[in-house]
mmCIF file of C-alpha atoms in Angstrom:
data_model
loop_
_atom_site.group_PDB
_atom_site.id
_atom_site.type_symbol
_atom_site.label_atom_id
_atom_site.label_comp_id
_atom_site.label_asym_id
_atom_site.label_seq_id
_atom_site.Cartn_x
_atom_site.Cartn_y
_atom_site.Cartn_z
ATOM 1 C CA MET E 1 -22.360 -11.794 18.217
ATOM 2 C CA THR E 2 -23.555 -9.835 15.304
ATOM 3 C CA GLN E 3 -23.092 -10.256 12.099
ATOM 4 C CA PRO E 4 -20.240 -8.881 10.599
ATOM 5 C CA THR E 5 -20.355 -6.187 7.707
ATOM 6 C CA ILE E 6 -17.896 -5.943 4.939
ATOM 7 C CA TYR E 7 -16.693 -2.512 3.798
ATOM 8 C CA ILE E 8 -15.452 -1.834 0.785
ATOM 9 C CA ASP E 9 -12.987 0.522 -0.354
ATOM 10 C CA GLY E 10 -14.938 0.979 -3.283
ATOM 11 C CA ASP E 11 -13.863 3.722 -5.995
ATOM 12 C CA ALA E 12 -10.894 1.534 -7.152
ATOM 13 C CA CYS E 13 -11.900 -2.102 -6.102
ATOM 14 C CA PRO E 14 -11.328 -5.016 -8.774
ATOM 15 C CA VAL E 15 -13.052 -7.383 -6.251
ATOM 16 C CA ARG E 16 -16.269 -5.920 -5.662
ATOM 17 C CA ASP E 17 -18.209 -8.690 -7.454
ATOM 18 C CA GLU E 18 -16.179 -11.324 -5.461
ATOM 19 C CA THR E 19 -17.318 -10.058 -2.554
ATOM 20 C CA TYR E 20 -20.518 -9.611 -2.907
ATOM 21 C CA ARG E 21 -20.604 -13.090 -3.827
ATOM 22 C CA VAL E 22 -19.154 -14.128 -0.523
ATOM 23 C CA ALA E 23 -21.769 -11.692 0.991
ATOM 24 C CA GLY E 24 -24.694 -13.047 -0.292
ATOM 25 C CA ARG E 25 -24.001 -16.761 0.243
ATOM 26 C CA LEU E 26 -23.207 -16.071 3.804
ATOM 27 C CA GLY E 27 -26.510 -13.111 3.776
ATOM 28 C CA LEU E 28 -24.057 -10.317 5.194
ATOM 29 C CA PRO E 29 -24.219 -6.713 4.880
ATOM 30 C CA VAL E 30 -21.999 -4.968 2.090
ATOM 31 C CA VAL E 31 -21.192 -1.400 2.364
ATOM 32 C CA VAL E 32 -19.577 0.280 -0.656
ATOM 33 C CA VAL E 33 -17.957 3.453 0.102
ATOM 34 C CA GLY E 34 -16.216 5.782 -2.211
ATOM 35 C CA ASN E 35 -16.586 9.662 -3.504
ATOM 36 C CA GLY E 36 -18.625 8.660 -6.977
ATOM 37 C CA SER E 37 -15.739 9.208 -9.041
ATOM 38 C CA ARG E 38 -15.860 6.094 -10.956
ATOM 39 C CA GLY E 39 -19.634 5.350 -11.019
ATOM 40 C CA VAL E 40 -19.847 2.506 -9.177
ATOM 41 C CA ARG E 41 -23.348 1.009 -9.947
ATOM 42 C CA PRO E 42 -25.308 -0.483 -6.939
ATOM 43 C CA PRO E 43 -24.719 -4.148 -5.598
ATOM 44 C CA PRO E 44 -26.985 -6.889 -6.685
ATOM 45 C CA LEU E 45 -28.038 -7.927 -3.266
ATOM 46 C CA PRO E 46 -30.625 -6.467 -0.869
ATOM 47 C CA ASN E 47 -28.090 -5.944 1.993
ATOM 48 C CA ALA E 48 -25.786 -4.414 -0.241
ATOM 49 C CA ARG E 49 -25.723 -0.234 -0.322
ATOM 50 C CA ILE E 50 -23.258 2.521 -1.608
ATOM 51 C CA VAL E 51 -22.746 5.451 0.334
ATOM 52 C CA VAL E 52 -21.084 8.083 -1.421
ATOM 53 C CA VAL E 53 -18.848 10.744 0.701
ATOM 54 C CA GLY E 54 -17.668 14.166 -0.315
ATOM 55 C CA GLU E 55 -14.672 14.795 -2.198
ATOM 56 C CA GLY E 56 -11.081 14.629 -0.286
ATOM 57 C CA ALA E 57 -8.034 12.505 -0.068
ATOM 58 C CA ASP E 58 -9.355 10.478 2.982
ATOM 59 C CA ALA E 59 -13.308 10.971 2.652
ATOM 60 C CA ALA E 60 -14.372 7.026 2.118
ATOM 61 C CA ASP E 61 -11.011 5.833 4.711
ATOM 62 C CA ASP E 62 -12.237 8.077 7.271
ATOM 63 C CA TRP E 63 -16.217 7.112 6.632
ATOM 64 C CA ILE E 64 -14.980 3.442 7.280
ATOM 65 C CA VAL E 65 -12.902 3.982 10.182
ATOM 66 C CA GLU E 66 -16.174 6.191 11.753
ATOM 67 C CA HIS E 67 -18.320 2.925 11.219
ATOM 68 C CA ILE E 68 -16.313 -0.251 11.181
ATOM 69 C CA ALA E 69 -16.351 -2.241 14.372
ATOM 70 C CA ALA E 70 -14.411 -4.787 16.121
ATOM 71 C CA GLY E 71 -15.188 -8.296 13.675
ATOM 72 C CA ASP E 72 -15.999 -6.156 10.530
ATOM 73 C CA VAL E 73 -13.955 -6.775 7.148
ATOM 74 C CA CYS E 74 -12.771 -4.044 5.270
ATOM 75 C CA VAL E 75 -11.650 -4.789 1.362
ATOM 76 C CA THR E 76 -9.307 -1.975 0.736
ATOM 77 C CA SER E 77 -5.789 -2.470 -1.138
ATOM 78 C CA ASP E 78 -4.968 1.258 1.282
ATOM 79 C CA ILE E 79 -2.650 0.314 3.625
ATOM 80 C CA PRO E 80 -3.007 3.063 6.204
ATOM 81 C CA LEU E 81 -6.845 2.161 5.906
ATOM 82 C CA ALA E 82 -5.821 -1.324 6.773
ATOM 83 C CA SER E 83 -3.624 0.236 9.600
ATOM 84 C CA ARG E 84 -6.687 2.221 11.383
ATOM 85 C CA CYS E 85 -9.273 -0.507 10.415
ATOM 86 C CA LEU E 86 -7.100 -3.050 12.584
ATOM 87 C CA ALA E 87 -6.859 -0.455 15.130
ATOM 88 C CA LYS E 88 -10.632 -0.878 15.969
ATOM 89 C CA SER E 89 -9.972 -4.427 16.102
ATOM 90 C CA ALA E 90 -11.955 -5.190 12.557
ATOM 91 C CA LYS E 91 -10.099 -7.193 10.361
ATOM 92 C CA ALA E 92 -9.016 -6.162 6.452
ATOM 93 C CA VAL E 93 -7.556 -7.748 3.364
ATOM 94 C CA ALA E 94 -6.264 -6.398 0.272
ATOM 95 C CA PRO E 95 -7.735 -7.479 -3.333
ATOM 96 C CA ASN E 96 -5.031 -9.517 -3.933
ATOM 97 C CA GLY E 97 -5.738 -12.060 -0.932
ATOM 98 C CA ARG E 98 -2.958 -10.405 1.657
ATOM 99 C CA VAL E 99 -4.822 -10.460 4.990
ATOM 100 C CA TRP E 100 -3.254 -7.287 7.204
ATOM 101 C CA ASP E 101 -2.745 -8.270 10.629
ATOM 102 C CA SER E 102 -0.725 -6.695 13.693
ATOM 103 C CA SER E 103 2.374 -9.173 12.551
ATOM 104 C CA ASN E 104 2.676 -7.479 8.988
ATOM 105 C CA ILE E 105 1.244 -3.868 9.004
ATOM 106 C CA GLY E 106 3.990 -2.085 10.072
ATOM 107 C CA GLY E 107 6.228 -3.692 7.793
ATOM 108 C CA ALA E 108 3.474 -2.571 4.835
ATOM 109 C CA LEU E 109 3.600 0.594 6.048
ATOM 110 C CA ALA E 110 7.208 1.665 6.243
ATOM 111 C CA SER E 111 7.920 -0.187 2.678
ATOM 112 C CA ARG E 112 4.990 2.160 1.599
ATOM 113 C CA GLU E 113 6.618 5.405 2.908
ATOM 114 C CA ILE E 114 9.916 4.406 1.229
ATOM 115 C CA GLY E 115 8.609 4.074 -1.858
ATOM 116 C CA ARG E 116 7.060 7.038 -1.625
ATOM 117 C CA SER E 117 10.277 8.369 -0.632
ATOM 118 C CA LEU E 118 11.804 7.145 -3.514
ATOM 119 C CA ARG E 119 8.892 8.167 -6.249
ATOM 120 C CA GLU E 120 9.375 11.817 -4.814
ATOM 121 C CA ALA E 121 13.170 11.390 -5.226
ATOM 122 C CA GLY E 122 11.915 10.594 -8.997
ATOM 123 C CA ILE E 123 12.715 6.846 -9.079
ATOM 124 C CA ALA E 124 10.273 4.666 -10.482
ATOM 125 C CA THR E 125 8.851 1.731 -8.117
ATOM 126 C CA GLY E 126 6.484 0.496 -10.658
ATOM 127 C CA GLY E 127 2.868 -0.900 -9.135
ATOM 128 C CA PRO E 128 1.559 -3.848 -8.309
ATOM 129 C CA PRO E 129 1.016 -6.705 -10.770
ATOM 130 C CA PRO E 130 -2.047 -7.000 -12.385
ATOM 131 C CA LEU E 131 -5.083 -8.850 -10.812
ATOM 132 C CA ASP E 132 -4.837 -12.588 -12.147
ATOM 133 C CA LYS E 133 -6.854 -15.417 -11.554
ATOM 134 C CA ALA E 134 -4.910 -16.723 -8.904
ATOM 135 C CA ALA E 135 -5.013 -13.246 -7.218
ATOM 136 C CA ARG E 136 -8.841 -13.456 -7.010
ATOM 137 C CA SER E 137 -9.010 -16.760 -6.091
ATOM 138 C CA ARG E 138 -6.648 -15.858 -2.805
ATOM 139 C CA PHE E 139 -8.784 -13.087 -2.168
ATOM 140 C CA LEU E 140 -12.228 -15.360 -2.201
ATOM 141 C CA SER E 141 -10.348 -18.071 0.057
ATOM 142 C CA ALA E 142 -8.848 -15.093 2.389
ATOM 143 C CA LEU E 143 -12.306 -13.010 2.750
ATOM 144 C CA ASP E 144 -14.163 -16.153 3.384
ATOM 145 C CA THR E 145 -11.695 -17.183 6.206
ATOM 146 C CA LEU E 146 -11.860 -13.622 7.831
ATOM 147 C CA VAL E 147 -15.496 -13.707 7.422
ATOM 148 C CA GLN E 148 -15.992 -17.147 9.143
ATOM 149 C CA ALA E 149 -13.399 -16.254 11.948
ATOM 150 C CA SER E 150 -15.999 -13.332 12.421
ATOM 151 C CA LEU E 151 -18.754 -15.367 12.702
ATOM 152 C CA ARG E 152 -16.998 -17.390 15.532
ATOM 153 C CA GLY E 153 -16.305 -14.315 17.044
ATOM 154 C CA ARG E 154 -12.432 -14.350 16.529
#
């Protein structure tokens, strides 16, 4: 089996450095994809690269889905993108360490739509909690677990 590639939904990803650390330790390729609106600095790894896509609501997501393959891992807080990656037999993890899989993605998509409807109706739904040290630790553990499973062919 080929090495998994880690794709980062990059413009607003708060765990790029943690991802680089896992990828560097395991010698895995990393692709950071974004529209360049946040000025992502080049990754500090020889096996990492940045892909800048055009403007558009889903341009980065579409690029990732076009290139991701079974066993690859996507780091994203975007639930629809995670779902699209799972449909291609890839793995997905959120920056807070939540691993997306077939048992939880449907409920997450439904909750997202409910939240969107509430916001459209003018009801404040709050946002995600800030990423603290514990969440970063959960992310590191989850990413390592997913990558190790991909390396073993699961």
